[in-house]
Tab-separated table of C-alpha atoms and ligand atoms in Angstrom:
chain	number	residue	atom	x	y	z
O	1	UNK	CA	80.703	83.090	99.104
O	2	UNK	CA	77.838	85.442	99.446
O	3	UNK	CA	77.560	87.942	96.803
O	4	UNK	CA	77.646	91.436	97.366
O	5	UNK	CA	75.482	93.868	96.028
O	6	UNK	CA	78.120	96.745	96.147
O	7	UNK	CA	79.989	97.167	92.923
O	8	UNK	CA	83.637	95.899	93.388
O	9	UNK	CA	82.736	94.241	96.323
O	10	UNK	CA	83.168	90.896	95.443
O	11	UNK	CA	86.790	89.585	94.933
O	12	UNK	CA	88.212	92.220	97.033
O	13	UNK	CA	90.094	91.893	100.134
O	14	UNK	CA	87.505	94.317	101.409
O	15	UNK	CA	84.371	92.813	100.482
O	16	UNK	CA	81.822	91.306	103.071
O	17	UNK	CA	83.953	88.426	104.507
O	18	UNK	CA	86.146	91.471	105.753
O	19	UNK	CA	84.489	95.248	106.638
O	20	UNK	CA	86.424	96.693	109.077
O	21	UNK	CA	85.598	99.722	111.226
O	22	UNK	CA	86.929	102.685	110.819
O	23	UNK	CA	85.768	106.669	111.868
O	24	UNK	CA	85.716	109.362	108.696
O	25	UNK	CA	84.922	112.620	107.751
O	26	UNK	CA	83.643	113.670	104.313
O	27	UNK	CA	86.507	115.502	102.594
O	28	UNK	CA	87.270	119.200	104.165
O	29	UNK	CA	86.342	118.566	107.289
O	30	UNK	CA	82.857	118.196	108.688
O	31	UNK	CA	81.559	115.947	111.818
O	32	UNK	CA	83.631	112.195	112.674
O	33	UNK	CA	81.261	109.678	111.700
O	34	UNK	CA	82.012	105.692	111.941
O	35	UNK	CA	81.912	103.995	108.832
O	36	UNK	CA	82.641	100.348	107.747
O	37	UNK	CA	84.704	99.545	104.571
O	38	UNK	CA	83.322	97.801	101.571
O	39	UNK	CA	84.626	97.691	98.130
O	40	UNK	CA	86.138	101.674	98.031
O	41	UNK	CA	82.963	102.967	99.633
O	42	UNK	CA	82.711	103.438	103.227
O	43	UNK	CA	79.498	102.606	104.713
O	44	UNK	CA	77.981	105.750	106.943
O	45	UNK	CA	77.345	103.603	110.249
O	46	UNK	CA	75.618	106.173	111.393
O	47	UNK	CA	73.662	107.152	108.770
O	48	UNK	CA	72.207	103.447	109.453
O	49	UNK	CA	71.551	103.658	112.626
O	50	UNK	CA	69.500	106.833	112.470
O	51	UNK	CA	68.141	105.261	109.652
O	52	UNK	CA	66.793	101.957	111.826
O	53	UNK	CA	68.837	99.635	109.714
O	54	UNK	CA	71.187	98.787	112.077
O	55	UNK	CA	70.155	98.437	116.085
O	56	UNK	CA	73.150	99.262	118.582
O	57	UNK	CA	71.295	101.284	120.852
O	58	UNK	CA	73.042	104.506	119.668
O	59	UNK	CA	76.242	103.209	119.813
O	60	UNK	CA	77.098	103.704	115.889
O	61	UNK	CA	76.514	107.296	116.088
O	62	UNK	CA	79.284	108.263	118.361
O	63	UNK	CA	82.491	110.189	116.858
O	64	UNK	CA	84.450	107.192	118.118
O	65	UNK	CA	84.280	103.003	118.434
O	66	UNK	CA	84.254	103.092	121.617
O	67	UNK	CA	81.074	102.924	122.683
O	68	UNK	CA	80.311	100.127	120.455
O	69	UNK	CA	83.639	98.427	121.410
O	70	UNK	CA	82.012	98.287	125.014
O	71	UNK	CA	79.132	96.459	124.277
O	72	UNK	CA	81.007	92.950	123.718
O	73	UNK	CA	81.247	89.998	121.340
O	74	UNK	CA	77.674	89.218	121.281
O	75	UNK	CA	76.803	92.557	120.049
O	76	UNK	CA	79.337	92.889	117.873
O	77	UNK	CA	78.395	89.512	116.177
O	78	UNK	CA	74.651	90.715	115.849
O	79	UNK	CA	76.049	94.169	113.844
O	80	UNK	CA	78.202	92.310	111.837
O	81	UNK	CA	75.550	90.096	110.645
O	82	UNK	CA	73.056	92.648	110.087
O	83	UNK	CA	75.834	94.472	108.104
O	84	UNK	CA	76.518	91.722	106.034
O	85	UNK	CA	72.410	91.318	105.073
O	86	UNK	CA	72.473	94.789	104.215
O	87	UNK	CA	75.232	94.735	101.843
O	88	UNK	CA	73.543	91.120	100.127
O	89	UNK	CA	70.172	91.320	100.245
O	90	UNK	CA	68.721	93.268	96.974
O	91	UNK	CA	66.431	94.576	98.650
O	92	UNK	CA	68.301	96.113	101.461
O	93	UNK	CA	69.665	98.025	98.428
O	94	UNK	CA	67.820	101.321	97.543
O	95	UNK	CA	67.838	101.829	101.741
O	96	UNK	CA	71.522	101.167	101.900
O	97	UNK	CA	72.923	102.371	98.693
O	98	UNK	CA	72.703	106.433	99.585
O	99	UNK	CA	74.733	105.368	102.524
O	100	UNK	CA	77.875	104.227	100.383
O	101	UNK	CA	80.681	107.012	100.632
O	102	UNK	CA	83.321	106.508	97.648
O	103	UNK	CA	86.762	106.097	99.850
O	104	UNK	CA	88.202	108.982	97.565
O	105	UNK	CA	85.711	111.791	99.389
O	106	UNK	CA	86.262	110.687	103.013
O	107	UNK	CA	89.604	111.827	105.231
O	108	UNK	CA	89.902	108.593	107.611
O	109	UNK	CA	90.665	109.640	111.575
O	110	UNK	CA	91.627	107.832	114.526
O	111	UNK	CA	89.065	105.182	114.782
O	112	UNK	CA	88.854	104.599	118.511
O	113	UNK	CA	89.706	106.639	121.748
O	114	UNK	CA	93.406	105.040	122.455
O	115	UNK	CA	92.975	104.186	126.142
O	116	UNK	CA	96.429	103.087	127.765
O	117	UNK	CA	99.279	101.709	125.154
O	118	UNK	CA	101.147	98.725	125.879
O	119	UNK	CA	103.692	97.466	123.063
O	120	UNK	CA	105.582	94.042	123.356
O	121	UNK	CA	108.578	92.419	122.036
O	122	UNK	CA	107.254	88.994	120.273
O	123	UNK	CA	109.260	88.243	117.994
O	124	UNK	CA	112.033	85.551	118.644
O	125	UNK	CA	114.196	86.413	115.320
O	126	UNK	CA	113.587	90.230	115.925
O	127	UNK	CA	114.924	89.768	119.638
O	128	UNK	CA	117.709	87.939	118.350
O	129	UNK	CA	118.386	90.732	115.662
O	130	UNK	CA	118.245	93.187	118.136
O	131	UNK	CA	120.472	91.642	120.630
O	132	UNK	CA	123.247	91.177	118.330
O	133	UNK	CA	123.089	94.347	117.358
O	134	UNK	CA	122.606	96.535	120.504
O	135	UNK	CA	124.485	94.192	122.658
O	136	UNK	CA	127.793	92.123	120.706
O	137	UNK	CA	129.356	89.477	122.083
O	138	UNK	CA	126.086	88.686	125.024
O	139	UNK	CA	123.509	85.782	124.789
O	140	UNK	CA	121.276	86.830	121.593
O	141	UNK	CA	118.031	86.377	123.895
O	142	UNK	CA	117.815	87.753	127.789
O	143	UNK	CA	117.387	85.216	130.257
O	144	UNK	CA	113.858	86.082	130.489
O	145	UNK	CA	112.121	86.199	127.221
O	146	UNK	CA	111.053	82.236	126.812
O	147	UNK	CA	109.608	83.168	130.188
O	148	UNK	CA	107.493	86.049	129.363
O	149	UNK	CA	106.087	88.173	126.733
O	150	UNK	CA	108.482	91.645	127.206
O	151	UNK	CA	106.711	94.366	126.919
O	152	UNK	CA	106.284	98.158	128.300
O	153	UNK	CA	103.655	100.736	128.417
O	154	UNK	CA	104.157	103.390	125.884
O	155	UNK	CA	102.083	107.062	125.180
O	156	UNK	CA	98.522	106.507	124.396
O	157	UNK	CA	98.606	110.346	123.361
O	158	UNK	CA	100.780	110.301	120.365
O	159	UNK	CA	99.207	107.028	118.951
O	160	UNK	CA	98.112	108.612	115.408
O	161	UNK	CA	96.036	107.580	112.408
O	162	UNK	CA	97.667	106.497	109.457
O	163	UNK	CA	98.731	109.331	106.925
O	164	UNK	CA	99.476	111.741	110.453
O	165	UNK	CA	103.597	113.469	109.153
O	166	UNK	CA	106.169	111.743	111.520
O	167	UNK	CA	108.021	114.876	112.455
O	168	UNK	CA	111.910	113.785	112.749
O	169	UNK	CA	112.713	113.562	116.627
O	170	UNK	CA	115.373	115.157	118.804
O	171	UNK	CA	116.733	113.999	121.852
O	172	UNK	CA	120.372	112.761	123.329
O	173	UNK	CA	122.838	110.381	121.735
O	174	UNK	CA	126.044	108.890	122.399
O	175	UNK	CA	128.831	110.123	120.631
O	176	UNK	CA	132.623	109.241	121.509
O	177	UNK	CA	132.651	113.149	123.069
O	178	UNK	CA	129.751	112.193	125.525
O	179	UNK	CA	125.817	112.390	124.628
O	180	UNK	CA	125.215	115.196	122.025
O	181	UNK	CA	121.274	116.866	121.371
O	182	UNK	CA	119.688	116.877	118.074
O	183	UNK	CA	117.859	115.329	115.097
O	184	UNK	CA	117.694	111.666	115.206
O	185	UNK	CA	120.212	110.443	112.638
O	186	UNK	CA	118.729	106.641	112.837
O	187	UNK	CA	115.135	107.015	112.420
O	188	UNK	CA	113.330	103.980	111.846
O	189	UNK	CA	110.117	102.407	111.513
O	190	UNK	CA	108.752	98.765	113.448
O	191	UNK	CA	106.052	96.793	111.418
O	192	UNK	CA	103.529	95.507	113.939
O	193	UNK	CA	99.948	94.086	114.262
O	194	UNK	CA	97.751	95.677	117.209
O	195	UNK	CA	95.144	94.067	118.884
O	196	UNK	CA	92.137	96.538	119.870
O	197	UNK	CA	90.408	95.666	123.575
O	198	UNK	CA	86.246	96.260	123.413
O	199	UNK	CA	85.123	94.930	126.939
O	200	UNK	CA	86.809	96.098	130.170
O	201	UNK	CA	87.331	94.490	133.341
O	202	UNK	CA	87.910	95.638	137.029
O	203	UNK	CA	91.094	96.105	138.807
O	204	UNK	CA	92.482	92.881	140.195
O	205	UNK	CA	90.395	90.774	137.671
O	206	UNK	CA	93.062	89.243	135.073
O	207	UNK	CA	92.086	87.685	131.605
O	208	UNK	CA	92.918	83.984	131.184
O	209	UNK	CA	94.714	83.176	127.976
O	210	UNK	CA	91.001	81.549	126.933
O	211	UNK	CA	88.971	84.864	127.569
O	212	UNK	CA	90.917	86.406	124.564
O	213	UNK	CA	88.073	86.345	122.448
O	214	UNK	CA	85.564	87.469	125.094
O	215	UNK	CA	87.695	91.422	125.491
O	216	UNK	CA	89.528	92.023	121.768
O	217	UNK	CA	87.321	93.410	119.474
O	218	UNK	CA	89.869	93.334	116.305
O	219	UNK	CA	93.088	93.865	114.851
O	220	UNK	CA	95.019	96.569	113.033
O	221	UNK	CA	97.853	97.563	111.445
O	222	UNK	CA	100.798	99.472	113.689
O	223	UNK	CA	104.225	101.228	112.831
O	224	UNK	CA	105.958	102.285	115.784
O	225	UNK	CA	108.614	104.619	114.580
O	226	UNK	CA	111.302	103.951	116.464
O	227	UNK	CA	114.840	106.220	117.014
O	228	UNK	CA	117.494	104.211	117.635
O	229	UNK	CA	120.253	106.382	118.431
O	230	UNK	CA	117.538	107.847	120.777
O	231	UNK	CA	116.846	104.630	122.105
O	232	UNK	CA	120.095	102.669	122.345
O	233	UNK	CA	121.750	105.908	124.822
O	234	UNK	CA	118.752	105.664	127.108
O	235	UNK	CA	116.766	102.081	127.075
O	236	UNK	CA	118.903	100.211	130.176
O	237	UNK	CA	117.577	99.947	132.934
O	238	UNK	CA	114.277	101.259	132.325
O	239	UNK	CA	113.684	100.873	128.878
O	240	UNK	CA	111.920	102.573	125.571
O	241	UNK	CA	110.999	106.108	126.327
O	242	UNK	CA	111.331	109.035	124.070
O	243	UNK	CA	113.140	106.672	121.390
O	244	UNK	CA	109.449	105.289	120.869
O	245	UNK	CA	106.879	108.030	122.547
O	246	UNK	CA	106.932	110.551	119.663
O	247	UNK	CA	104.662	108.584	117.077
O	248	UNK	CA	103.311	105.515	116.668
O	249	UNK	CA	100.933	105.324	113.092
O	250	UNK	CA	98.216	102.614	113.138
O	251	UNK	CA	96.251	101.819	110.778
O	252	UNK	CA	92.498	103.560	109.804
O	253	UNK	CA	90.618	100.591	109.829
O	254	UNK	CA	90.077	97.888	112.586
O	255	UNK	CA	88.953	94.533	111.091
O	256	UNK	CA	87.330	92.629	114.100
O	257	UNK	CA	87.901	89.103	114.983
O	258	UNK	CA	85.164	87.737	113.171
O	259	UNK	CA	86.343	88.242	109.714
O	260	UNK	CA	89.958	86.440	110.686
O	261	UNK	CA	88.306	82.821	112.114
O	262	UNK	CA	90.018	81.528	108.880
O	263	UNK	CA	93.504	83.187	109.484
O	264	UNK	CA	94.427	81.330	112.736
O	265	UNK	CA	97.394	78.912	112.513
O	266	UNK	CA	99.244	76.973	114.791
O	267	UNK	CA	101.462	79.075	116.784
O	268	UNK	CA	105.312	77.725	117.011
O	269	UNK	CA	105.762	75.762	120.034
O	270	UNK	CA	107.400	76.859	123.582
O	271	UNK	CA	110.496	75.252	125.023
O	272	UNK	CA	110.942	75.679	127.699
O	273	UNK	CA	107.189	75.475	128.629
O	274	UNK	CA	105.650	78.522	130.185
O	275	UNK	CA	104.268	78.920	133.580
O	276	UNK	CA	100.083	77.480	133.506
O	277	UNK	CA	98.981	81.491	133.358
O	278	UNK	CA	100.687	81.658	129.732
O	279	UNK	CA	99.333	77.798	128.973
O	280	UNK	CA	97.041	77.787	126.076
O	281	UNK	CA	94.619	74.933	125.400
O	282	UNK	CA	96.004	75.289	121.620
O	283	UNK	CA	98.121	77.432	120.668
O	284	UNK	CA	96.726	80.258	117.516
O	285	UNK	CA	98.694	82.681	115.776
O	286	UNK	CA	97.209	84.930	112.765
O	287	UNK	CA	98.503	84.556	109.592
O	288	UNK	CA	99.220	87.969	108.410
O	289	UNK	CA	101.220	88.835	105.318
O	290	UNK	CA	102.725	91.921	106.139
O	291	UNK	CA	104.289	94.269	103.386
O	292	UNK	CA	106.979	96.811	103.595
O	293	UNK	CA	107.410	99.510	101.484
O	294	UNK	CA	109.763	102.326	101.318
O	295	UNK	CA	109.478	104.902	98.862
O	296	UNK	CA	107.564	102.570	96.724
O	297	UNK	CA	109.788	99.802	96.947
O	298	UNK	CA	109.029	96.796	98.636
O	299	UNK	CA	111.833	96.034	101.387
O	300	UNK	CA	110.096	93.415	103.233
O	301	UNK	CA	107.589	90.784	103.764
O	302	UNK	CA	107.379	89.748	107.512
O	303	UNK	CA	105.713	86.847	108.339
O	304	UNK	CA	103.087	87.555	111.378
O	305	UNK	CA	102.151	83.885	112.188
O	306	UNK	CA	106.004	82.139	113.706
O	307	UNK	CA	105.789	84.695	116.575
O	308	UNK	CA	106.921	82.970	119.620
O	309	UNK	CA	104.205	85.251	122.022
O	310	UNK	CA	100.922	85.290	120.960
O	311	UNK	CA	98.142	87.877	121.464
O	312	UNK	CA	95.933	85.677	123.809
O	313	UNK	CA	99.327	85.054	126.134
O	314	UNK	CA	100.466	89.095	125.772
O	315	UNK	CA	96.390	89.930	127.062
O	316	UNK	CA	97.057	87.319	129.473
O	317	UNK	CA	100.186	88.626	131.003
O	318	UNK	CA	99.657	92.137	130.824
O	319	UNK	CA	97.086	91.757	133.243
O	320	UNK	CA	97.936	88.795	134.763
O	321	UNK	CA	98.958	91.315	137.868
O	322	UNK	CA	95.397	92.765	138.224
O	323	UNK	CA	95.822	95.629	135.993
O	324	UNK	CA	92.617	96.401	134.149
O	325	UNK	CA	91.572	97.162	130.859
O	326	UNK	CA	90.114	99.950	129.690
O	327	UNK	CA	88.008	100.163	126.456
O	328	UNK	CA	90.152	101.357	123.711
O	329	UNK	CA	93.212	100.052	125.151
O	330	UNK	CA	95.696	98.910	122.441
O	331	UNK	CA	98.288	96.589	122.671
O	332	UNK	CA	100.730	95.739	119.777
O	333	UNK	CA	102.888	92.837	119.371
O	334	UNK	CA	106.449	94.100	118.741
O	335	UNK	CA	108.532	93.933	115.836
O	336	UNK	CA	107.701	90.990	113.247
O	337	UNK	CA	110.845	90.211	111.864
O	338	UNK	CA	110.940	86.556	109.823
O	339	UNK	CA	114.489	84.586	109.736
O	340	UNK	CA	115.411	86.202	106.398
O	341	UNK	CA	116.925	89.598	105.777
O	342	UNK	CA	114.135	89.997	103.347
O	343	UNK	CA	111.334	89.481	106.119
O	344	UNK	CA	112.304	91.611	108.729
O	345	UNK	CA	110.019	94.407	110.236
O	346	UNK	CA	112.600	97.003	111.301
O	347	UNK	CA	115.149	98.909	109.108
O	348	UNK	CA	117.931	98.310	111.993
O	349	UNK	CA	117.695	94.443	111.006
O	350	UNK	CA	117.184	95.511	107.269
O	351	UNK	CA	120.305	97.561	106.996
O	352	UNK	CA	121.992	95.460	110.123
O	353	UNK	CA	122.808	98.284	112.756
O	354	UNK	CA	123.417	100.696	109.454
O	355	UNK	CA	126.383	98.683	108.072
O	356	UNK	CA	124.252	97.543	105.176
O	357	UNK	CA	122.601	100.067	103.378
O	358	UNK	CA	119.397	99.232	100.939
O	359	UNK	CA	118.984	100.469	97.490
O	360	UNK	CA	115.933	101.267	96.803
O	361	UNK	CA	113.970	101.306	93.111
O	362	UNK	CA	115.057	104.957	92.440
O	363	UNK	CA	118.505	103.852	92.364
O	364	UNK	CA	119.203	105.532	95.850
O	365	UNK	CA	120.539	103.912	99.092
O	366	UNK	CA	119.289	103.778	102.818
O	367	UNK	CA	120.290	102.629	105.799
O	368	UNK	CA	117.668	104.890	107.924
O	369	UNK	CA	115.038	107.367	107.422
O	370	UNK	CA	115.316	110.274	105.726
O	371	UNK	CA	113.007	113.220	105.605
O	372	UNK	CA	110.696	113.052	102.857
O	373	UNK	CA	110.616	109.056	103.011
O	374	UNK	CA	107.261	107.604	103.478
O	375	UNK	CA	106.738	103.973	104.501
O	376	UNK	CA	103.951	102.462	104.018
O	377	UNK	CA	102.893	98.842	105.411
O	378	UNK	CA	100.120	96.848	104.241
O	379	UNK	CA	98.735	93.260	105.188
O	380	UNK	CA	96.319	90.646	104.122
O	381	UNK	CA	95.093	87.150	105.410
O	382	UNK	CA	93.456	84.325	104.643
O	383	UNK	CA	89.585	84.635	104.460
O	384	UNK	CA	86.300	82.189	104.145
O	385	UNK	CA	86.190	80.363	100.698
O	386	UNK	CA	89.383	81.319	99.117
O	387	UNK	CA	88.564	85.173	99.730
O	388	UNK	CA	91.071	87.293	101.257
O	389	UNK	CA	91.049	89.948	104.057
O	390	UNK	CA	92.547	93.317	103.474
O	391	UNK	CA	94.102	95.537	106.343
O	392	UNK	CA	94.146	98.292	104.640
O	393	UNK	CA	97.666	100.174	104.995
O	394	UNK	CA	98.902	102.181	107.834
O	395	UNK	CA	101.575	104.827	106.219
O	396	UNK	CA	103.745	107.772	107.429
O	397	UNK	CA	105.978	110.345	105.807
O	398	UNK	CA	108.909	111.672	107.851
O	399	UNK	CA	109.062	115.755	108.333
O	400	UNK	CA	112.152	117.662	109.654
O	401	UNK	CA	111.567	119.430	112.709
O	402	UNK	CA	109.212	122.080	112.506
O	403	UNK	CA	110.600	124.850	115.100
O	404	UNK	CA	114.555	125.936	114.514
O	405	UNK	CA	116.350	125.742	117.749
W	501	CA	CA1	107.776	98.352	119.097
């Protein structure tokens, strides 16, 4: 592996087989600026650029990604490389060096301009989960979902960086006197992986499961908190709406395709086979470790790589009606829940509908959120030579409501 000239660098999930994007401020406030991670330093992207080290034709000095999301996979494997050179080369050092932020003065922001939101349902254990628990006694999977990657369009507006207070939703739920208004009382999270789209293209111009490389830029980490009791009184027929539309957390840093050609593994295969829109010529998943914590106690592991949809098939279909894509767009994969209790990415599944609670390390129990909890969900993946590539950690604490009614 190539060494790294950055102290810490090398070993670490985030040294240069990984550096994800992300946007930062130094601490207290003070302009956005997009930075890549290395080590615990982030590295001032724009302080390169206006510094000549890095060409992108201005693209590095905007506030947000987007601008360098647009320019495509051929520029984005050109800055990459030139990133890596910097951070290897000795002498690229004393230029470079002065440009290293330590991680501990920085407050990371939203990296990217969230253009439309679009989150599916991927996951054949967490649809199973959820079917036996929303709907007893009915076929575990609809009739649809071998058919088609499920998913809806959710609010772009309330997508929030990682660390942003979940304040505790209200809305209706059932009760046995007839739908009641309030707090949530089953607040909940949803561990997910979100794919970040760089290149556009033009109404009526759908992407081919192959083109999946040409229009996602990268990955990164999602939770989208979820309210059950919200949810299950209002999803049918329309589906998620206000259950979902309050917050969903992703993660500060984007780690672009490049860094994961090591992490793709045979994706589990389809019976019945799909229509030839959803055909791939070989089927990739990512292998992502995900980690759950809650309060500091690790809940979960769910396994990214067994889900049944995969990202190239969800681009695929959520466009396959000529709906374009817009720079920025982000699309998450739904739930990952593996086929143990221990693996599952939702607390519904953890605590089974609330019948089950959890006990966490401080010797208290859970079955849903409560304010003051803070989740926090981390990830890694296999990397060149052995290394390993970090996500970083996308984390929320919930609030109560902050006006009295
Ligand atoms: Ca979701």
């Amino acid at each position: 592996m190539t060494t790294c000239w950055v102290p810490g660098a090398d070993g670490s999930p985030y040294g240069v087989q990984t550096l994800p994007y992300g946007a930062f401020r130094r601490g207290g406030g003070g302009e956005r600026r997009l930075g890549v991670r290395i080590a615990d330093f982030v590295l001032d992207l724009r302080g390169a650029e206006d510094a000549d080290l890095i060409l992108a034709g201005g693209a590095l000095c905007e506030p947000t990604l987007n601008a360098f999301l647009a320019l495509g996979r051929a520029q984005w494997t050109t800055v990459r490389r030139r990133i890596v050179e910097l951070l290897t080369e000795p002498e690229h050092r004393a230029a470079v060096e002065p440009l290293l932020v330590p991680l501990s003065e920085v407050d990371l922001v939203l990296p990217f301009a969230v253009g439309d939101y679009v989150d599916f349902y991927s996951s054949e254990q967490h649809a199973s989960n959820v079917g036996q628990i929303f709907r007893p006694g009915q076929p575990l999977l609809t009739p649809n979902w071998r058919h088609l990657p499920i998913g809806y369009h959710g609010r772009a507006g309330t997508v929030v960086v990682s660390g942003t207070p979940i304040v505790r939703p209200s809305g209706q739920r059932r009760s046995t006197d007839g739908p009641v208004f309030g707090p949530s009382r089953r607040l909940d999270i949803e561990a997910e992986v979100g794919f970040v789209v760089g290149v556009p293209t033009a109404l009526g111009d759908p992407v081919p499961t192959d083109r999946f490389a040409d229009h996602v830029f990268g990955v990164t980490l999602v939770n989208d908190w979820s309210a059950r009791d919200i949810q299950a009184w209002e999803y049918q027929p329309l589906g998620p709406f206000l259950g979902k539309s309050f917050a969903t957390s992703v993660g500060p840093w984007v780690v672009p395709l490049e860094a994961l050609d090591h992490a793709w593994v045979p994706a589990p295969a389809q019976d019945p086979p799909v229509l030839p829109y959803l055909a791939e010529s070989s089927r990739r998943g990512l292998d992502l470790s995900i980690v759950v914590e809650w309060n500091g106690t690790r809940v979960s592991e769910p396994p990214f790589a067994g889900m049944y949809w995969t990202p190239a098939q969800q681009l695929a279909h959520l466009t396959v009606n000529g709906a374009s894509l817009r720079t920025g767009d982000l699309y998450a994969s739904g739930t990952v829940s593996g086929a143990r209790r221990d693996q599952v990415g939702s607390f519904l599944e953890l605590t089974w509908g609330g019948t089950e609670p959890v006990k966490l390390d401080d010797g208290s129990e859970r079955t849903f959120l409560e304010d003051g909890d803070t989740v926090v969900i981390t990830a890694t993946a296999p990397g060149p030579a052995g290394t390993t590539i970090g996500f970083g950690e996308v984390t929320g604490t919930v609030v109560s409501t902050l006006r009295n009614r």
